[in-house]
């Protein structure tokens, strides 16, 4: 078989849509994600461990989709259903994402065996077999797209059958070592796994990153020839390098400029290392995009978060999941947002915890506010200290400034929610809704026993327990009428003083007027 010339590096034309730009025709991607990852000492499959809030495997899958469009296969095995679900959820919104093929490797017999399982995913369709394959480990989250594109260019330029990515490390232990021929060209002759390496090979500091471009006609025929007679009894993908060399084919290598990028996560220490690097990259990206961070090192931003220009993040702000922050917002210290959408000009004061909620433009929240989930805070609304909300829509310009629980409530525009207002939404079995019309004034210490509706413009007197619907523009008051007893307090004080200093008769100490007075009051 002649050396493959089929790989064609081309950028899809603009009219095909911007999303398809940069996809390489004829290229398919295989992501290996079936391993358990014993060295992690975890109940969870290694590729599901998050790095900056995103499962490790999604870094490789995302990269694959960006370079190859919809020709991506992921090999799953350990916790296959979970891995499949994570990939489905994450890729459903991406271009080509719904077409990611998931193939199962039932027994984890090695990386070569894993790749072999993906063959059926590419054997269908009018498009014909891929002209080349990019193969990625599912545990290399630091790999950059630019590097992968460089690898693909080198593969093309060198007319290679296999092109591998390598890195030169201070400590190469654990990785496959790249053995080069003693000739002047120093061509790659094979990869030797750490556990199979002799002392001389162990001393090699150039390692295999686990990123390969392989000619389409060569890959599967080579995989069929793999032999598991090695220290781990596995079918090593890395053995295809030696096979190619034996067949007189060209094996090329690209050496990483920044070896950190080649980090393969096998242990918790490496996971922590990857986390640090990715966090740093994410912060730099948002700083470059016009976001101010008072203390970048203490600012935690997950991979999928987006932040608008001129937003200011104070120390110890954590933005998780799919959170989107608009422009000109201020987020003060010690605040955590998960999967929230925040408009423009929003101010969030210190010590807030928000999840799965939507905050519209110019709203003000905190300090010490808690939005649990399904909350909408409309434009210019205010949520103050010690206010907890759940599944509640707080209307435009409405205020809940102090000490409240608002759950399962629909609150209109311009409503004043007095301090200490509680929606009693739960009867011990079911949850009920509270509806409050526009312009309602809820006095302090109002309890709304749901289901209940307060009509627009109504006033609820402080301390009222609302158990019936209140018509629009009505006053609702439900509290014990007040009684004033003239001079009572002064008399009580006098009696108390007497009791403390006077000669205590047995009748006074046991039947104190103070005690009998206070009993009477109750
Ligand atoms: C692998 C390479 C090694 C390289 C290192 C880079 C092989 C034989 N060795 O070693 O040369 O230096 O990556 O990080 O390829 N997987 C499966 N099915 C399996 C086994 C593994 O899908 O049967 C997946 C894992 O989930 C993982 C990837 O393949 O995503 C790599 O497996 P891992 O066990 O981490 O290989 P390393 O020992 O790191
Ligand atoms: Mg690994």
Coordinates of C-alpha atoms and ligand atoms in Angstrom, one line a residue:
X1 CA 0.0 0.0 0.0
X2 CA 1.3 3.4 -0.9
X3 CA 1.8 6.1 1.6
X4 CA -1.4 7.9 2.2
X5 CA -1.8 11.2 0.5
X6 CA -5.5 11.4 1.1
X7 CA -5.5 13.7 4.1
X8 CA -6.7 17.0 2.8
X9 CA -6.4 20.1 5.0
X10 CA -9.0 22.5 3.9
X11 CA -11.2 25.0 5.6
X12 CA -14.9 24.7 4.7
X13 CA -16.0 27.7 2.7
X14 CA -17.8 30.6 4.5
X15 CA -21.1 30.0 2.9
X16 CA -21.3 26.6 4.6
X17 CA -21.9 28.6 7.8
X18 CA -19.5 29.9 10.3
X19 CA -20.0 26.9 12.6
X20 CA -18.4 24.6 10.1
X21 CA -15.3 26.7 9.7
X22 CA -12.1 25.0 10.6
X23 CA -13.5 21.5 10.2
X24 CA -11.1 19.2 8.3
X25 CA -12.6 17.2 5.5
X26 CA -12.0 13.5 5.6
X27 CA -10.9 13.6 9.2
X28 CA -12.6 11.5 11.9
X29 CA -11.9 11.6 15.6
X30 CA -11.8 8.8 18.1
X31 CA -11.8 9.6 21.9
X32 CA -10.8 6.8 24.2
X33 CA -12.9 7.0 27.4
X34 CA -13.6 3.4 28.6
X35 CA -11.0 3.0 31.3
X36 CA -11.8 3.0 35.0
X37 CA -8.6 4.9 36.0
X38 CA -7.4 2.7 38.9
X39 CA -4.7 5.1 39.9
X40 CA -7.4 7.7 40.7
X41 CA -8.7 5.4 43.6
X42 CA -12.2 6.5 42.9
X43 CA -15.6 5.0 42.5
X44 CA -16.2 7.3 39.6
X45 CA -14.8 6.6 36.1
X46 CA -11.8 8.8 35.6
X47 CA -13.0 10.6 32.5
X48 CA -16.0 11.9 34.5
X49 CA -13.9 13.7 37.1
X50 CA -14.4 17.4 36.4
X51 CA -11.7 19.8 35.6
X52 CA -12.9 23.4 36.0
X53 CA -16.4 22.1 36.4
X54 CA -16.4 20.1 33.2
X55 CA -16.0 16.3 32.9
X56 CA -12.5 15.5 31.6
X57 CA -13.8 13.6 28.6
X58 CA -15.6 16.7 27.3
X59 CA -12.4 18.5 26.7
X60 CA -11.4 15.8 24.2
X61 CA -14.9 15.5 22.7
X62 CA -15.2 19.3 22.3
X63 CA -11.8 19.5 20.6
X64 CA -12.8 16.6 18.3
X65 CA -16.0 18.4 17.3
X66 CA -14.1 21.6 16.6
X67 CA -11.7 20.0 14.2
X68 CA -13.8 17.2 12.6
X69 CA -17.4 18.4 12.7
X70 CA -19.7 15.5 13.3
X71 CA -17.3 12.6 12.7
X72 CA -16.5 11.9 16.3
X73 CA -16.7 8.5 18.1
X74 CA -16.2 8.1 21.8
X75 CA -15.3 4.7 23.2
X76 CA -17.0 4.2 26.6
X77 CA -16.8 1.2 28.9
X78 CA -16.6 1.8 32.6
X79 CA -19.9 3.5 33.8
X80 CA -20.8 3.6 30.1
X81 CA -24.3 4.9 30.7
X82 CA -23.2 7.7 32.9
X83 CA -20.4 8.7 30.5
X84 CA -22.9 8.5 27.6
X85 CA -25.3 10.7 29.4
X86 CA -22.7 13.3 30.2
X87 CA -21.6 13.4 26.6
X88 CA -25.1 13.6 25.3
X89 CA -26.1 16.4 27.6
X90 CA -23.0 18.5 26.8
X91 CA -23.0 18.0 23.1
X92 CA -26.7 18.3 22.3
X93 CA -26.4 22.0 21.7
X94 CA -23.1 21.9 19.8
X95 CA -22.9 21.8 16.0
X96 CA -22.6 18.1 15.0
X97 CA -22.9 17.2 18.7
X98 CA -26.0 15.1 18.3
X99 CA -24.1 13.0 15.8
X100 CA -21.3 12.0 18.2
X101 CA -21.2 8.2 18.0
X102 CA -20.8 6.4 21.3
X103 CA -19.3 2.9 21.0
X104 CA -18.9 0.5 23.8
X105 CA -15.8 -1.4 24.8
X106 CA -17.2 -4.1 27.1
X107 CA -13.9 -5.3 28.4
X108 CA -11.1 -2.9 28.9
X109 CA -8.4 -4.7 27.1
X110 CA -6.2 -1.7 26.3
X111 CA -6.1 1.4 24.2
X112 CA -5.6 -0.5 20.9
X113 CA -8.6 -2.6 21.6
X114 CA -10.6 0.5 22.5
X115 CA -9.9 2.1 19.2
X116 CA -10.7 -1.1 17.3
X117 CA -14.3 -0.9 18.8
X118 CA -14.9 2.4 17.0
X119 CA -14.6 0.8 13.5
X120 CA -18.4 0.3 13.0
X121 CA -19.0 4.0 13.7
X122 CA -17.2 4.9 10.5
X123 CA -18.3 2.1 8.3
X124 CA -21.5 3.7 7.2
X125 CA -22.9 6.4 5.0
X126 CA -22.2 7.8 1.6
X127 CA -19.2 9.8 2.7
X128 CA -16.9 6.8 2.6
X129 CA -14.3 5.9 5.1
X130 CA -12.3 8.7 6.7
X131 CA -9.0 9.4 5.1
X132 CA -7.4 9.9 8.5
X133 CA -8.1 9.6 12.2
X134 CA -7.2 11.8 15.1
X135 CA -7.1 9.7 18.2
X136 CA -7.3 11.4 21.6
X137 CA -7.0 10.0 25.1
X138 CA -9.9 11.0 27.3
X139 CA -7.6 12.1 30.1
X140 CA -5.6 15.0 28.5
X141 CA -7.7 18.1 29.2
X142 CA -4.9 20.6 28.7
X143 CA -4.4 19.8 25.0
X144 CA -5.1 22.9 22.9
X145 CA -6.8 23.0 19.5
X146 CA -3.9 24.9 17.9
X147 CA -1.6 22.1 18.9
X148 CA -3.9 19.5 17.4
X149 CA -4.1 21.5 14.1
X150 CA -0.3 21.8 14.1
X151 CA -0.2 18.0 14.5
X152 CA -2.6 17.5 11.6
X153 CA -0.5 19.9 9.4
X154 CA 2.7 18.1 10.2
X155 CA 1.0 14.7 9.3
X156 CA 0.1 16.1 6.0
X157 CA 3.4 17.9 5.3
X158 CA 5.4 14.8 6.2
X159 CA 3.1 12.4 4.4
X160 CA 3.2 10.3 7.4
X161 CA 1.2 7.1 8.2
X162 CA 1.3 7.9 11.9
X163 CA 2.1 11.3 13.5
X164 CA 2.4 11.4 17.3
X165 CA 2.5 14.3 19.8
X166 CA 5.4 14.1 22.3
X167 CA 6.7 16.1 25.2
X168 CA 10.0 16.3 27.0
X169 CA 9.5 16.1 30.7
X170 CA 11.7 16.4 33.7
X171 CA 10.0 13.4 35.2
X172 CA 8.7 11.0 32.6
X173 CA 7.6 8.2 34.9
X174 CA 4.2 6.7 34.2
X175 CA 4.2 7.7 30.5
X176 CA 5.1 5.7 27.3
X177 CA 8.6 6.6 26.2
X178 CA 9.4 7.6 22.6
X179 CA 12.3 5.6 21.3
X180 CA 14.1 7.1 18.4
X181 CA 16.5 5.5 15.9
X182 CA 20.2 6.2 16.5
X183 CA 20.4 7.6 12.9
X184 CA 21.0 11.2 12.1
X185 CA 17.3 11.8 11.5
X186 CA 16.4 10.4 14.9
X187 CA 13.2 9.0 13.5
X188 CA 10.7 7.5 15.9
X189 CA 11.0 3.8 16.0
X190 CA 8.6 2.8 18.7
X191 CA 6.8 3.7 22.0
X192 CA 7.6 1.6 25.1
X193 CA 5.2 1.7 27.9
X194 CA 6.5 2.6 31.4
X195 CA 5.9 -0.8 32.8
X196 CA 7.6 -2.5 29.9
X197 CA 10.6 -0.2 29.7
X198 CA 14.1 -1.4 30.5
X199 CA 16.5 0.9 32.5
X200 CA 17.8 2.5 29.3
X201 CA 14.3 3.2 28.0
X202 CA 13.2 4.4 31.5
X203 CA 15.9 7.1 31.2
X204 CA 14.2 8.6 28.1
X205 CA 12.5 11.9 28.9
X206 CA 10.5 12.2 25.7
X207 CA 7.0 10.9 26.3
X208 CA 4.0 10.0 24.2
X209 CA 1.2 12.5 25.0
X210 CA -1.5 10.1 23.7
X211 CA -2.6 12.2 20.7
X212 CA -2.2 10.6 17.3
X213 CA -3.0 11.2 13.6
X214 CA -3.3 7.9 11.7
X215 CA -3.8 7.2 8.1
X216 CA -7.3 5.9 7.4
X217 CA -6.2 2.8 5.5
X218 CA -3.6 1.8 8.0
X219 CA -5.4 2.2 11.3
X220 CA -7.7 -0.8 11.6
X221 CA -5.6 -3.2 9.7
X222 CA -2.8 -2.4 12.2
X223 CA -5.0 -2.7 15.2
X224 CA -6.0 -6.2 14.1
X225 CA -2.3 -7.2 14.3
X226 CA -1.8 -6.1 17.9
X227 CA -0.4 -8.6 20.4
X228 CA -1.1 -8.3 24.1
X229 CA 2.1 -10.0 25.3
X230 CA 3.4 -7.1 27.5
X231 CA 3.5 -6.3 31.2
X232 CA -0.2 -5.4 31.4
X233 CA -1.5 -8.1 29.0
X234 CA -3.2 -5.3 27.0
X235 CA -3.6 -4.4 23.4
X236 CA -1.6 -1.2 23.2
X237 CA -2.5 1.4 20.7
X238 CA 1.1 2.6 20.9
X239 CA 2.3 -0.6 19.2
X240 CA 1.0 0.6 15.9
X241 CA 4.0 2.9 15.7
X242 CA 6.4 0.0 15.6
X243 CA 4.2 -1.8 13.1
X244 CA 4.2 1.2 10.8
X245 CA 8.0 1.4 11.0
X246 CA 8.3 -2.3 10.3
X247 CA 6.3 -1.8 7.2
X248 CA 8.6 1.0 6.0
X249 CA 6.0 3.7 6.6
X250 CA 6.8 7.1 7.8
X251 CA 6.1 8.0 11.5
X252 CA 6.4 11.7 12.3
X253 CA 6.4 13.4 15.6
X254 CA 5.6 16.9 16.9
X255 CA 7.3 17.9 20.1
X256 CA 5.2 20.1 22.4
X257 CA 6.7 23.5 23.1
X258 CA 5.0 23.7 26.4
X259 CA 5.2 20.2 27.9
X260 CA 2.5 21.0 30.5
X261 CA -0.1 20.7 27.7
X262 CA 0.6 17.0 27.5
X263 CA -0.4 16.2 31.0
X264 CA -2.2 12.9 31.2
X265 CA -4.4 12.7 34.3
X266 CA -4.0 9.3 35.9
X267 CA -3.9 10.3 39.6
X268 CA -5.6 12.9 41.9
X269 CA -2.3 14.8 42.0
X270 CA -2.4 15.1 38.2
X271 CA -6.1 16.1 38.4
X272 CA -5.2 18.9 40.8
X273 CA -2.4 20.0 38.5
X274 CA -4.7 20.1 35.5
X275 CA -7.3 22.0 37.5
X276 CA -4.7 24.7 38.3
X277 CA -3.6 25.1 34.7
X278 CA -7.1 25.2 33.3
X279 CA -8.3 27.7 36.0
X280 CA -5.4 29.9 35.1
X281 CA -6.2 29.8 31.4
X282 CA -9.8 30.5 32.0
X283 CA -9.0 33.6 34.1
X284 CA -6.6 34.9 31.6
X285 CA -9.2 34.5 28.8
X286 CA -11.7 36.6 30.7
X287 CA -9.2 39.2 31.8
X288 CA -8.2 39.5 28.1
X289 CA -11.9 39.8 27.2
X290 CA -12.4 42.9 29.4
X291 CA -13.4 41.5 32.8
X292 CA -11.8 43.0 36.0
X293 CA -10.7 40.6 38.7
X294 CA -9.5 42.2 41.9
X295 CA -7.7 39.0 42.9
X296 CA -7.5 36.6 40.0
X297 CA -6.0 33.8 42.1
X298 CA -9.0 33.5 44.3
X299 CA -11.6 33.8 41.5
X300 CA -12.9 30.5 40.3
X301 CA -14.6 30.3 36.9
X302 CA -15.8 27.1 35.4
X303 CA -15.0 26.2 31.8
X304 CA -18.5 26.9 30.4
X305 CA -19.1 30.2 32.1
X306 CA -19.3 33.4 30.1
X307 CA -18.8 37.0 31.5
X308 CA -19.5 40.4 29.8
X309 CA -17.2 43.3 29.5
X310 CA -16.5 45.7 32.4
X311 CA -17.9 43.3 35.0
X312 CA -15.9 43.4 38.2
X313 CA -15.3 40.2 40.2
X314 CA -14.1 40.7 43.8
X315 CA -12.0 38.1 45.7
X316 CA -13.4 34.6 46.3
X317 CA -16.1 34.8 43.7
X318 CA -17.0 31.3 42.2
X319 CA -18.9 31.0 39.0
X320 CA -20.0 27.5 38.2
X321 CA -21.6 25.4 35.5
X322 CA -23.2 27.2 32.7
X323 CA -23.5 30.6 34.4
X324 CA -23.7 33.6 32.1
X325 CA -22.9 37.1 33.5
X326 CA -23.7 40.2 31.6
X327 CA -21.8 43.5 31.2
X328 CA -21.1 46.1 33.9
X329 CA -22.0 43.8 36.8
X330 CA -20.3 43.9 40.2
X331 CA -20.0 40.7 42.2
X332 CA -18.6 41.3 45.7
X333 CA -16.6 38.8 47.7
X334 CA -17.5 35.3 48.7
X335 CA -20.3 34.8 46.3
X336 CA -21.1 31.6 44.4
X337 CA -23.3 31.3 41.4
X338 CA -24.1 28.0 39.7
X339 CA -26.0 27.7 36.4
X340 CA -27.4 31.3 36.7
X341 CA -28.1 33.8 34.0
X342 CA -27.4 37.4 35.1
X343 CA -28.2 40.4 32.9
X344 CA -26.3 43.7 32.6
X345 CA -25.6 46.2 35.4
X346 CA -26.5 43.7 38.2
X347 CA -24.9 44.3 41.6
X348 CA -24.4 41.3 43.9
X349 CA -23.1 42.1 47.3
X350 CA -21.0 39.8 49.5
X351 CA -21.8 36.3 50.7
X352 CA -24.5 35.2 48.2
X353 CA -25.3 31.7 47.0
X354 CA -27.4 31.4 43.8
X355 CA -28.3 28.4 41.8
X356 CA -30.3 27.8 38.6
X357 CA -31.8 31.2 38.6
X358 CA -32.2 34.2 36.3
X359 CA -31.5 37.8 37.3
X360 CA -32.4 40.6 35.0
X361 CA -30.7 43.9 34.3
X362 CA -30.0 46.4 37.0
X363 CA -31.2 44.1 39.9
X364 CA -29.5 44.4 43.2
X365 CA -28.9 41.4 45.5
X366 CA -27.3 40.6 48.8
X367 CA -25.5 40.6 51.0
X368 CA -26.3 37.1 52.3
X369 CA -29.0 36.2 49.8
X370 CA -29.8 32.7 48.8
X371 CA -31.6 31.8 45.5
X372 CA -32.0 28.1 45.5
X373 CA -33.5 27.3 42.0
X374 CA -36.0 28.4 39.5
X375 CA -35.9 32.0 40.7
X376 CA -36.4 35.0 38.4
X377 CA -35.5 38.4 39.7
X378 CA -36.9 40.9 37.3
X379 CA -35.3 44.2 36.2
X380 CA -34.3 46.6 39.0
X381 CA -35.7 44.3 41.7
X382 CA -33.9 44.1 45.0
X383 CA -33.2 41.1 47.2
X384 CA -31.6 41.9 50.5
X385 CA -30.0 40.3 53.5
X386 CA -31.1 36.9 54.6
X387 CA -33.7 36.5 51.9
X388 CA -34.1 32.9 50.6
X389 CA -36.0 32.3 47.4
X390 CA -37.1 29.2 45.5
X391 CA -39.2 28.9 42.4
X392 CA -40.2 32.5 42.8
X393 CA -40.7 35.3 40.2
X394 CA -40.0 38.7 41.8
X395 CA -41.4 41.4 39.5
X396 CA -39.8 44.4 38.1
X397 CA -38.8 47.0 40.7
X398 CA -40.1 44.8 43.5
X399 CA -38.2 44.7 46.8
X400 CA -37.6 41.9 49.3
X401 CA -35.0 43.6 51.4
X402 CA -34.8 41.7 54.7
X403 CA -35.2 38.3 56.3
X404 CA -37.7 36.5 54.2
X405 CA -38.5 33.1 52.7
X406 CA -40.3 33.3 49.3
X407 CA -41.0 29.9 47.8
X408 CA -43.4 29.0 44.9
X409 CA -44.5 32.6 44.6
X410 CA -45.4 34.8 41.7
X411 CA -44.8 38.4 42.8
X412 CA -45.8 41.3 40.5
X413 CA -44.2 44.6 39.8
X414 CA -43.4 47.3 42.3
X415 CA -44.3 45.1 45.3
X416 CA -42.8 45.8 48.7
X417 CA -42.1 42.6 50.6
X418 CA -41.8 43.6 54.2
X419 CA -39.0 42.4 56.5
X420 CA -39.7 38.9 57.8
X421 CA -42.3 37.9 55.2
X422 CA -42.8 34.2 54.8
X423 CA -44.6 32.2 52.2
X424 CA -45.9 29.1 53.9
X425 CA -45.8 27.0 50.8
X426 CA -45.6 23.5 52.3
X427 CA -48.3 21.6 54.2
X428 CA -46.0 18.8 55.1
X429 CA -47.0 16.8 51.9
X430 CA -47.5 19.2 49.0
X431 CA -46.3 22.6 47.9
X432 CA -48.7 25.5 47.0
X433 CA -48.4 28.8 45.2
X434 CA -48.7 32.3 46.4
X435 CA -49.7 35.0 43.9
X436 CA -49.1 38.6 44.7
X437 CA -50.4 41.3 42.3
X438 CA -48.6 44.5 41.1
X439 CA -48.1 47.3 43.6
X440 CA -49.0 45.2 46.7
X441 CA -47.5 46.3 50.1
X442 CA -46.8 43.4 52.4
X443 CA -46.1 44.7 55.9
X444 CA -43.3 43.3 58.0
X445 CA -43.8 39.8 59.4
X446 CA -46.5 38.8 57.0
X447 CA -47.2 35.1 56.6
X448 CA -48.9 34.0 53.4
X449 CA -50.4 30.5 53.8
X450 CA -50.5 29.1 50.3
X451 CA -52.4 28.6 48.1
X452 CA -53.4 32.3 48.4
X453 CA -53.7 35.3 46.1
X454 CA -53.3 38.9 47.0
X455 CA -54.9 41.3 44.4
X456 CA -53.0 44.2 42.9
X457 CA -52.6 47.3 45.0
X458 CA -53.7 45.6 48.3
X459 CA -52.1 46.3 51.6
X460 CA -51.3 43.6 54.1
X461 CA -50.9 45.0 57.6
X462 CA -47.7 44.1 59.5
X463 CA -47.9 40.8 61.4
X464 CA -50.8 39.5 59.4
X465 CA -51.2 35.8 58.7
X466 CA -53.0 35.7 55.3
X467 CA -55.1 32.6 55.0
X468 CA -57.7 33.9 52.5
X469 CA -57.4 35.6 49.1
X470 CA -57.2 39.4 49.4
X471 CA -59.1 41.4 46.8
X472 CA -57.3 44.1 44.8
X473 CA -56.8 47.4 46.7
X474 CA -58.1 46.0 50.0
X475 CA -56.5 46.1 53.4
X476 CA -56.0 42.7 55.1
X477 CA -55.3 42.7 58.8
X478 CA -55.3 39.6 60.9
X479 CA -53.8 40.0 64.3
X480 CA -54.8 40.2 68.0
X481 CA -56.1 43.7 68.8
X482 CA -53.7 45.6 71.0
X483 CA -54.6 46.5 74.6
X484 CA -52.7 49.2 76.5
X485 CA -52.8 49.0 80.3
X486 CA -51.9 52.3 81.8
X487 CA -49.0 52.3 84.4
X488 CA -48.7 48.5 84.3
X489 CA -45.0 48.5 83.4
X490 CA -44.1 51.0 86.1
X491 CA -45.9 48.9 88.7
X492 CA -44.2 45.8 87.6
X493 CA -40.8 47.4 87.9
X494 CA -41.5 48.6 91.4
X495 CA -42.6 45.1 92.5
X496 CA -39.6 43.6 91.0
X497 CA -37.3 46.0 92.8
X498 CA -39.1 45.3 96.1
X499 CA -38.7 41.6 95.6
X500 CA -34.9 42.0 95.1
X501 CA -34.1 44.3 98.0
X502 CA -36.9 44.0 100.7
X503 CA -37.1 41.5 103.5
X504 CA -38.5 38.6 101.8
X505 CA -41.5 37.1 103.4
X506 CA -42.3 33.5 102.6
X507 CA -45.6 34.5 101.1
X508 CA -44.0 37.1 98.8
X509 CA -41.2 34.9 97.5
X510 CA -43.6 32.1 96.5
X511 CA -46.6 34.3 95.4
X512 CA -44.8 37.2 93.8
X513 CA -47.1 39.8 92.4
X514 CA -44.7 40.1 89.5
X515 CA -45.1 36.4 88.7
X516 CA -48.9 36.5 89.1
X517 CA -49.1 39.6 86.9
X518 CA -47.1 38.0 84.2
X519 CA -49.1 34.8 84.4
X520 CA -52.3 36.9 84.1
X521 CA -51.0 38.5 81.0
X522 CA -50.7 35.2 79.3
Ligands
LIG1 C1 -1.4 6.0 27.7 C2 -0.4 5.6 26.6 C3 1.0 6.1 27.0 C4 1.0 7.6 27.1 C5 -0.2 8.1 28.1 C6 -0.3 9.6 28.0 C7 -1.1 3.4 25.8 C8 -0.9 1.9 25.8 N1 -0.3 4.1 26.5 O1 -1.0 5.5 28.9 O2 2.0 5.8 26.0 O3 2.2 8.1 27.5 O4 -1.4 7.5 27.7 O5 -1.2 10.1 28.9 O6 -2.0 3.9 25.1 N2 -8.8 3.5 27.7 C9 -9.9 2.8 27.1 N3 -9.9 1.5 27.1 C10 -8.9 0.7 27.7 C11 -7.8 1.4 28.3 C12 -7.8 2.8 28.3 O7 -10.8 3.5 26.6 O8 -9.0 -0.5 27.6 C13 -8.8 5.0 27.7 C14 -8.8 5.6 29.1 O9 -10.1 5.8 29.6 C15 -8.0 6.9 28.9 C16 -7.1 6.5 27.7 O10 -7.6 5.4 27.1 O11 -8.9 7.9 28.5 C17 -5.7 6.3 28.2 O12 -5.7 5.2 29.1 P1 -4.7 5.2 30.4 O13 -5.0 4.0 31.1 O14 -4.8 6.5 31.1 O15 -3.3 5.1 29.7 P2 -1.9 5.5 30.2 O16 -1.4 4.5 31.1 O17 -2.0 6.9 30.7
LIG2 MG1 -3.6 8.2 31.1

